[in-house]
Amino acid sequence: MTTEPPRRRLVPAIALLLLAPWTAECSWGGFTLTGMPFVVLVLAPMYGGAALLIRETARRLGLGWPGIALLAAAFGVIQAGLVDQSLFNPGFLDDTEFAGTRAAAEATLVPSLGFSARQAVDYVGNHVVLTICAPIALVESYLGAGRRARTWLGRPGLTASALLWLGGSLLVFADDGGRKNFLASPVQLAVAAGVALVLITAALLRRRHAGPPPAAPTPGPTSTGPTPGGRPHTEAGPPRPLWPALVVAVAYVGSTIAPGWPGVVLALALAGIAAVLLTRWSRRPGWGQRHVLATGSAGLVVAAALAYTVPTYAPASPAAALVGDVAISVIVLLLVGGAW
């Protein structure tokens, strides 16, 4: 447990608690500027509590960023499959400005389980990128190198985070506007719970198979001894932060360009390629926090840029929508620029 003063530990925890709902629901243009504070306050327990719980669990157990991503995917499945159950409710967006997306979603319907593969990729993917990974990468980048991998909360704080998430999730589940008076079948709920459990187990298994912690980042290539020819073998360092950012950006944008099942296959392929490249690069000496920030914030930057092309959930005047989109751009630039 860290010996830092409580105030020093609580500041980043509160920042993550409030940032996660904003990146999850506001950063891509879902709400006008005047609606954002209400969204953040109402959804902070569910989204912020989950982000805190995932971050603290991963740091406490040494799961690393792959573990965070797996836990984030599990949260996405729980959120869309068990809490608001939007994954199984074809009419979930019918009362919003996104009602027109229903036909495209039903084009990739999985009949036996009653969910859209397109929506599953979108819902879970956005929770991984925007709800969990982006805010954690941003908040940790504002901290000194010695504090990024430390836990911020003790056991009482960890328990409070879990209770916040559970309480916030129950409020959404019970609210008429949260679950839209829809209840998935027992088979659907069991499948969602099973997938989430598999993802959580995969994340926790990383603790068993993880090796020793990596050495401190080095500024350049590392010599690892002579080769058979007598020359020292030099291990390549990671690429510049721009490249992992581009990989994430291409995967994020590419997942939206093709409709139907080809689009789903393309999205999964791009996600797999990005995961392999990022995993390999992150294991090289010299991978540092700027690489983490570039990777974690790339999807957020793309989402903010695309906010100008999507409507808000509720009807809004063109002026109100534009003001909200500009505000999103400014906030994201300030967040990422300050963290850099």
C-alpha positions as a Python dict, from the first residue, in 0.01 Angstrom:
ca = {
    (1, 'M'): (0, 0, 0),
    (2, 'T'): (124, 347, -80),
    (3, 'T'): (234, 579, 203),
    (4, 'E'): (133, 899, 22),
    (5, 'P'): (-97, 1140, 208),
    (6, 'P'): (-468, 1066, 147),
    (7, 'R'): (-524, 1398, -31),
    (8, 'R'): (-243, 1329, -274),
    (9, 'R'): (-388, 988, -354),
    (10, 'L'): (-748, 1103, -381),
    (11, 'V'): (-689, 1376, -640),
    (12, 'P'): (-612, 1137, -931),
    (13, 'A'): (-886, 900, -813),
    (14, 'I'): (-1147, 1178, -822),
    (15, 'A'): (-1013, 1296, -1158),
    (16, 'L'): (-1061, 947, -1304),
    (17, 'L'): (-1404, 919, -1141),
    (18, 'L'): (-1522, 1233, -1324),
    (19, 'L'): (-1328, 1194, -1648),
    (20, 'A'): (-1449, 841, -1732),
    (21, 'P'): (-1819, 934, -1781),
    (22, 'W'): (-1720, 1234, -1992),
    (23, 'T'): (-1497, 1034, -2226),
    (24, 'A'): (-1758, 756, -2240),
    (25, 'E'): (-2067, 957, -2328),
    (26, 'C'): (-1969, 1316, -2416),
    (27, 'S'): (-1637, 1304, -2603),
    (28, 'W'): (-1791, 1170, -2925),
    (29, 'G'): (-2074, 1425, -2945),
    (30, 'G'): (-2360, 1252, -2765),
    (31, 'F'): (-2463, 1559, -2563),
    (32, 'T'): (-2463, 1936, -2590),
    (33, 'L'): (-2238, 2149, -2372),
    (34, 'T'): (-2516, 2231, -2127),
    (35, 'G'): (-2603, 1863, -2085),
    (36, 'M'): (-2250, 1742, -2013),
    (37, 'P'): (-2227, 1831, -1640),
    (38, 'F'): (-2549, 1642, -1565),
    (39, 'V'): (-2427, 1338, -1760),
    (40, 'V'): (-2094, 1335, -1574),
    (41, 'L'): (-2257, 1360, -1230),
    (42, 'V'): (-2525, 1099, -1296),
    (43, 'L'): (-2299, 845, -1465),
    (44, 'A'): (-1985, 898, -1255),
    (45, 'P'): (-2071, 616, -1011),
    (46, 'M'): (-2116, 359, -1288),
    (47, 'Y'): (-1846, 462, -1537),
    (48, 'G'): (-1605, 628, -1296),
    (49, 'G'): (-1648, 356, -1035),
    (50, 'A'): (-1573, 91, -1296),
    (51, 'A'): (-1266, 276, -1425),
    (52, 'L'): (-1132, 315, -1071),
    (53, 'L'): (-1203, -48, -983),
    (54, 'I'): (-1034, -175, -1299),
    (55, 'R'): (-733, 54, -1265),
    (56, 'E'): (-677, -23, -897),
    (57, 'T'): (-723, -398, -946),
    (58, 'A'): (-482, -405, -1240),
    (59, 'R'): (-216, -200, -1058),
    (60, 'R'): (-254, -395, -736),
    (61, 'L'): (-216, -732, -912),
    (62, 'G'): (39, -621, -1173),
    (63, 'L'): (-184, -704, -1471),
    (64, 'G'): (-43, -430, -1694),
    (65, 'W'): (-225, -268, -1983),
    (66, 'P'): (-332, -596, -2147),
    (67, 'G'): (-505, -681, -1819),
    (68, 'I'): (-672, -340, -1811),
    (69, 'A'): (-795, -389, -2170),
    (70, 'L'): (-938, -733, -2089),
    (71, 'L'): (-1115, -605, -1777),
    (72, 'A'): (-1244, -311, -1982),
    (73, 'A'): (-1389, -553, -2237),
    (74, 'A'): (-1554, -747, -1954),
    (75, 'F'): (-1705, -422, -1826),
    (76, 'G'): (-1834, -345, -2175),
    (77, 'V'): (-2007, -682, -2194),
    (78, 'I'): (-2157, -641, -1846),
    (79, 'Q'): (-2273, -288, -1920),
    (80, 'A'): (-2434, -361, -2258),
    (81, 'G'): (-2544, -716, -2180),
    (82, 'L'): (-2656, -710, -1816),
    (83, 'V'): (-2705, -349, -1703),
    (84, 'D'): (-2880, -145, -1973),
    (85, 'Q'): (-2911, -460, -2192),
    (86, 'S'): (-2879, -251, -2508),
    (87, 'L'): (-2692, -540, -2667),
    (88, 'F'): (-3010, -750, -2681),
    (89, 'N'): (-3267, -473, -2722),
    (90, 'P'): (-3316, -389, -3093),
    (91, 'G'): (-3523, -83, -3002),
    (92, 'F'): (-3281, 64, -2750),
    (93, 'L'): (-3201, 367, -2967),
    (94, 'D'): (-3545, 411, -3122),
    (95, 'D'): (-3625, 714, -2904),
    (96, 'T'): (-3300, 891, -2995),
    (97, 'E'): (-3152, 1057, -3302),
    (98, 'F'): (-2978, 724, -3375),
    (99, 'A'): (-3301, 539, -3451),
    (100, 'G'): (-3192, 510, -3814),
    (101, 'T'): (-2905, 278, -3720),
    (102, 'R'): (-3141, -5, -3632),
    (103, 'A'): (-3156, -144, -3986),
    (104, 'A'): (-2778, -155, -4013),
    (105, 'A'): (-2754, -325, -3675),
    (106, 'E'): (-3008, -591, -3767),
    (107, 'A'): (-2809, -674, -4080),
    (108, 'T'): (-2558, -852, -3853),
    (109, 'L'): (-2810, -1015, -3622),
    (110, 'V'): (-2705, -1339, -3454),
    (111, 'P'): (-3044, -1517, -3457),
    (112, 'S'): (-2978, -1779, -3191),
    (113, 'L'): (-2878, -1519, -2931),
    (114, 'G'): (-3068, -1214, -3055),
    (115, 'F'): (-2793, -954, -3067),
    (116, 'S'): (-2624, -752, -3339),
    (117, 'A'): (-2259, -834, -3398),
    (118, 'R'): (-2214, -478, -3527),
    (119, 'Q'): (-2347, -328, -3206),
    (120, 'A'): (-2147, -571, -2994),
    (121, 'V'): (-1824, -455, -3158),
    (122, 'D'): (-1923, -90, -3126),
    (123, 'Y'): (-2050, -103, -2768),
    (124, 'V'): (-1769, -312, -2621),
    (125, 'G'): (-1499, -148, -2831),
    (126, 'N'): (-1600, 202, -2728),
    (127, 'H'): (-1607, 103, -2362),
    (128, 'V'): (-1254, -36, -2392),
    (129, 'V'): (-1117, 267, -2578),
    (130, 'L'): (-1317, 559, -2437),
    (131, 'T'): (-1461, 457, -2101),
    (132, 'I'): (-1161, 282, -1947),
    (133, 'C'): (-828, 305, -2132),
    (134, 'A'): (-835, 670, -2240),
    (135, 'P'): (-914, 825, -1899),
    (136, 'I'): (-668, 599, -1715),
    (137, 'A'): (-387, 681, -1961),
    (138, 'L'): (-463, 1052, -1935),
    (139, 'V'): (-479, 1073, -1555),
    (140, 'E'): (-168, 861, -1507),
    (141, 'S'): (23, 1077, -1756),
    (142, 'Y'): (-28, 1379, -1531),
    (143, 'L'): (150, 1199, -1245),
    (144, 'G'): (519, 1154, -1182),
    (145, 'A'): (688, 837, -1300),
    (146, 'G'): (695, 693, -948),
    (147, 'R'): (319, 729, -898),
    (148, 'R'): (180, 591, -1223),
    (149, 'A'): (197, 223, -1136),
    (150, 'R'): (109, 267, -768),
    (151, 'T'): (-233, 209, -623),
    (152, 'W'): (-421, 522, -521),
    (153, 'L'): (-671, 357, -290),
    (154, 'G'): (-646, 122, 3),
    (155, 'R'): (-896, -156, 68),
    (156, 'P'): (-1168, 81, 191),
    (157, 'G'): (-1129, 291, -124),
    (158, 'L'): (-1132, -19, -343),
    (159, 'T'): (-1449, -136, -171),
    (160, 'A'): (-1604, 210, -218),
    (161, 'S'): (-1522, 198, -590),
    (162, 'A'): (-1690, -140, -625),
    (163, 'L'): (-1998, -15, -437),
    (164, 'L'): (-2011, 298, -653),
    (165, 'W'): (-2005, 88, -970),
    (166, 'L'): (-2265, -158, -840),
    (167, 'G'): (-2490, 121, -712),
    (168, 'G'): (-2463, 320, -1034),
    (169, 'S'): (-2531, 10, -1241),
    (170, 'L'): (-2837, -79, -1034),
    (171, 'L'): (-2974, 274, -1079),
    (172, 'V'): (-2941, 246, -1457),
    (173, 'F'): (-3092, -104, -1454),
    (174, 'A'): (-3390, 10, -1248),
    (175, 'D'): (-3452, 337, -1433),
    (176, 'D'): (-3711, 337, -1711),
    (177, 'G'): (-3480, 538, -1935),
    (178, 'G'): (-3177, 325, -1854),
    (179, 'R'): (-3300, -21, -1951),
    (180, 'K'): (-3591, 106, -2165),
    (181, 'N'): (-3833, -137, -1992),
    (182, 'F'): (-3659, -427, -2165),
    (183, 'L'): (-3545, -750, -2005),
    (184, 'A'): (-3323, -998, -2188),
    (185, 'S'): (-3396, -1369, -2177),
    (186, 'P'): (-3223, -1594, -1921),
    (187, 'V'): (-3013, -1747, -2200),
    (188, 'Q'): (-2899, -1405, -2320),
    (189, 'L'): (-2811, -1295, -1968),
    (190, 'A'): (-2623, -1620, -1905),
    (191, 'V'): (-2421, -1580, -2226),
    (192, 'A'): (-2327, -1222, -2141),
    (193, 'A'): (-2227, -1322, -1788),
    (194, 'G'): (-2024, -1614, -1921),
    (195, 'V'): (-1833, -1401, -2173),
    (196, 'A'): (-1759, -1140, -1905),
    (197, 'L'): (-1634, -1412, -1670),
    (198, 'V'): (-1403, -1552, -1939),
    (199, 'L'): (-1255, -1206, -2001),
    (200, 'I'): (-1205, -1142, -1629),
    (201, 'T'): (-1040, -1482, -1587),
    (202, 'A'): (-809, -1415, -1882),
    (203, 'A'): (-708, -1084, -1725),
    (204, 'L'): (-639, -1237, -1383),
    (205, 'L'): (-439, -1522, -1535),
    (206, 'R'): (-187, -1263, -1653),
    (207, 'R'): (-71, -1236, -1293),
    (208, 'R'): (25, -1604, -1288),
    (209, 'H'): (215, -1592, -1617),
    (210, 'A'): (365, -1244, -1588),
    (211, 'G'): (741, -1227, -1566),
    (212, 'P'): (948, -980, -1367),
    (213, 'P'): (860, -613, -1409),
    (214, 'P'): (1031, -443, -1704),
    (215, 'A'): (1343, -242, -1652),
    (216, 'A'): (1330, 136, -1649),
    (217, 'P'): (1286, 286, -1996),
    (218, 'T'): (1605, 359, -2182),
    (219, 'P'): (1650, 637, -2435),
    (220, 'G'): (1777, 423, -2719),
    (221, 'P'): (1867, 75, -2844),
    (222, 'T'): (1998, -170, -2588),
    (223, 'S'): (2300, -395, -2632),
    (224, 'T'): (2222, -751, -2527),
    (225, 'G'): (2560, -912, -2586),
    (226, 'P'): (2770, -1031, -2880),
    (227, 'T'): (2624, -1214, -3176),
    (228, 'P'): (2792, -1525, -3321),
    (229, 'G'): (2979, -1295, -3559),
    (230, 'G'): (3137, -1106, -3273),
    (231, 'R'): (2932, -787, -3308),
    (232, 'P'): (2713, -673, -3022),
    (233, 'H'): (2345, -750, -3073),
    (234, 'T'): (2132, -438, -3051),
    (235, 'E'): (1767, -474, -2962),
    (236, 'A'): (1550, -227, -3147),
    (237, 'G'): (1363, 28, -2942),
    (238, 'P'): (995, 110, -2989),
    (239, 'P'): (876, 337, -3268),
    (240, 'R'): (802, 701, -3200),
    (241, 'P'): (473, 761, -3015),
    (242, 'L'): (313, 876, -3339),
    (243, 'W'): (311, 521, -3478),
    (244, 'P'): (114, 346, -3202),
    (245, 'A'): (-125, 642, -3210),
    (246, 'L'): (-174, 593, -3584),
    (247, 'V'): (-231, 220, -3538),
    (248, 'V'): (-509, 287, -3287),
    (249, 'A'): (-657, 566, -3501),
    (250, 'V'): (-663, 349, -3814),
    (251, 'A'): (-825, 61, -3623),
    (252, 'Y'): (-1084, 296, -3473),
    (253, 'V'): (-1178, 464, -3800),
    (254, 'G'): (-1146, 147, -4006),
    (255, 'S'): (-1395, -34, -3785),
    (256, 'T'): (-1669, 203, -3902),
    (257, 'I'): (-1619, 224, -4278),
    (258, 'A'): (-1778, -101, -4399),
    (259, 'P'): (-2140, -208, -4334),
    (260, 'G'): (-2272, -553, -4250),
    (261, 'W'): (-2069, -861, -4174),
    (262, 'P'): (-1766, -744, -4380),
    (263, 'G'): (-1747, -443, -4148),
    (264, 'V'): (-1757, -665, -3840),
    (265, 'V'): (-1481, -888, -3978),
    (266, 'L'): (-1273, -582, -4070),
    (267, 'A'): (-1321, -429, -3725),
    (268, 'L'): (-1211, -747, -3549),
    (269, 'A'): (-914, -792, -3784),
    (270, 'L'): (-795, -436, -3729),
    (271, 'A'): (-836, -473, -3352),
    (272, 'G'): (-632, -794, -3360),
    (273, 'I'): (-354, -639, -3567),
    (274, 'A'): (-341, -336, -3340),
    (275, 'A'): (-325, -558, -3030),
    (276, 'V'): (-35, -761, -3172),
    (277, 'L'): (165, -455, -3281),
    (278, 'L'): (111, -267, -2955),
    (279, 'T'): (202, -572, -2745),
    (280, 'R'): (526, -625, -2937),
    (281, 'W'): (624, -258, -2929),
    (282, 'S'): (546, -221, -2559),
    (283, 'R'): (790, -500, -2472),
    (284, 'R'): (1084, -318, -2629),
    (285, 'P'): (1325, -117, -2413),
    (286, 'G'): (1243, 250, -2435),
    (287, 'W'): (863, 216, -2432),
    (288, 'G'): (755, 495, -2199),
    (289, 'Q'): (460, 696, -2079),
    (290, 'R'): (444, 907, -2395),
    (291, 'H'): (386, 587, -2592),
    (292, 'V'): (113, 491, -2344),
    (293, 'L'): (-47, 834, -2368),
    (294, 'A'): (-36, 834, -2749),
    (295, 'T'): (-190, 487, -2759),
    (296, 'G'): (-455, 557, -2498),
    (297, 'S'): (-562, 898, -2624),
    (298, 'A'): (-562, 829, -3001),
    (299, 'G'): (-914, 687, -2999),
    (300, 'L'): (-1034, 980, -2790),
    (301, 'V'): (-888, 1231, -3036),
    (302, 'V'): (-1053, 1051, -3329),
    (303, 'A'): (-1386, 1037, -3146),
    (304, 'A'): (-1368, 1410, -3078),
    (305, 'A'): (-1295, 1479, -3444),
    (306, 'L'): (-1589, 1262, -3555),
    (307, 'A'): (-1823, 1440, -3311),
    (308, 'Y'): (-1891, 1698, -3583),
    (309, 'T'): (-2043, 1425, -3801),
    (310, 'V'): (-2283, 1262, -3553),
    (311, 'P'): (-2603, 1392, -3389),
    (312, 'T'): (-2670, 1421, -3018),
    (313, 'Y'): (-2897, 1166, -2852),
    (314, 'A'): (-3175, 1422, -2814),
    (315, 'P'): (-3264, 1675, -3085),
    (316, 'A'): (-3056, 1992, -3061),
    (317, 'S'): (-3031, 2309, -3266),
    (318, 'P'): (-2739, 2332, -3510),
    (319, 'A'): (-2587, 2610, -3299),
    (320, 'A'): (-2607, 2409, -2975),
    (321, 'A'): (-2462, 2102, -3145),
    (322, 'L'): (-2175, 2302, -3292),
    (323, 'V'): (-2094, 2469, -2960),
    (324, 'G'): (-2083, 2127, -2796),
    (325, 'D'): (-1857, 1984, -3066),
    (326, 'V'): (-1616, 2278, -3044),
    (327, 'A'): (-1611, 2245, -2665),
    (328, 'I'): (-1526, 1876, -2701),
    (329, 'S'): (-1234, 1960, -2932),
    (330, 'V'): (-1099, 2220, -2689),
    (331, 'I'): (-1135, 1993, -2386),
    (332, 'V'): (-964, 1698, -2557),
    (333, 'L'): (-679, 1914, -2687),
    (334, 'L'): (-625, 2063, -2340),
    (335, 'L'): (-638, 1721, -2172),
    (336, 'V'): (-401, 1550, -2414),
    (337, 'G'): (-173, 1851, -2456),
    (338, 'G'): (-143, 1899, -2081),
    (339, 'A'): (-72, 1530, -2026),
    (340, 'W'): (192, 1533, -2300),
}
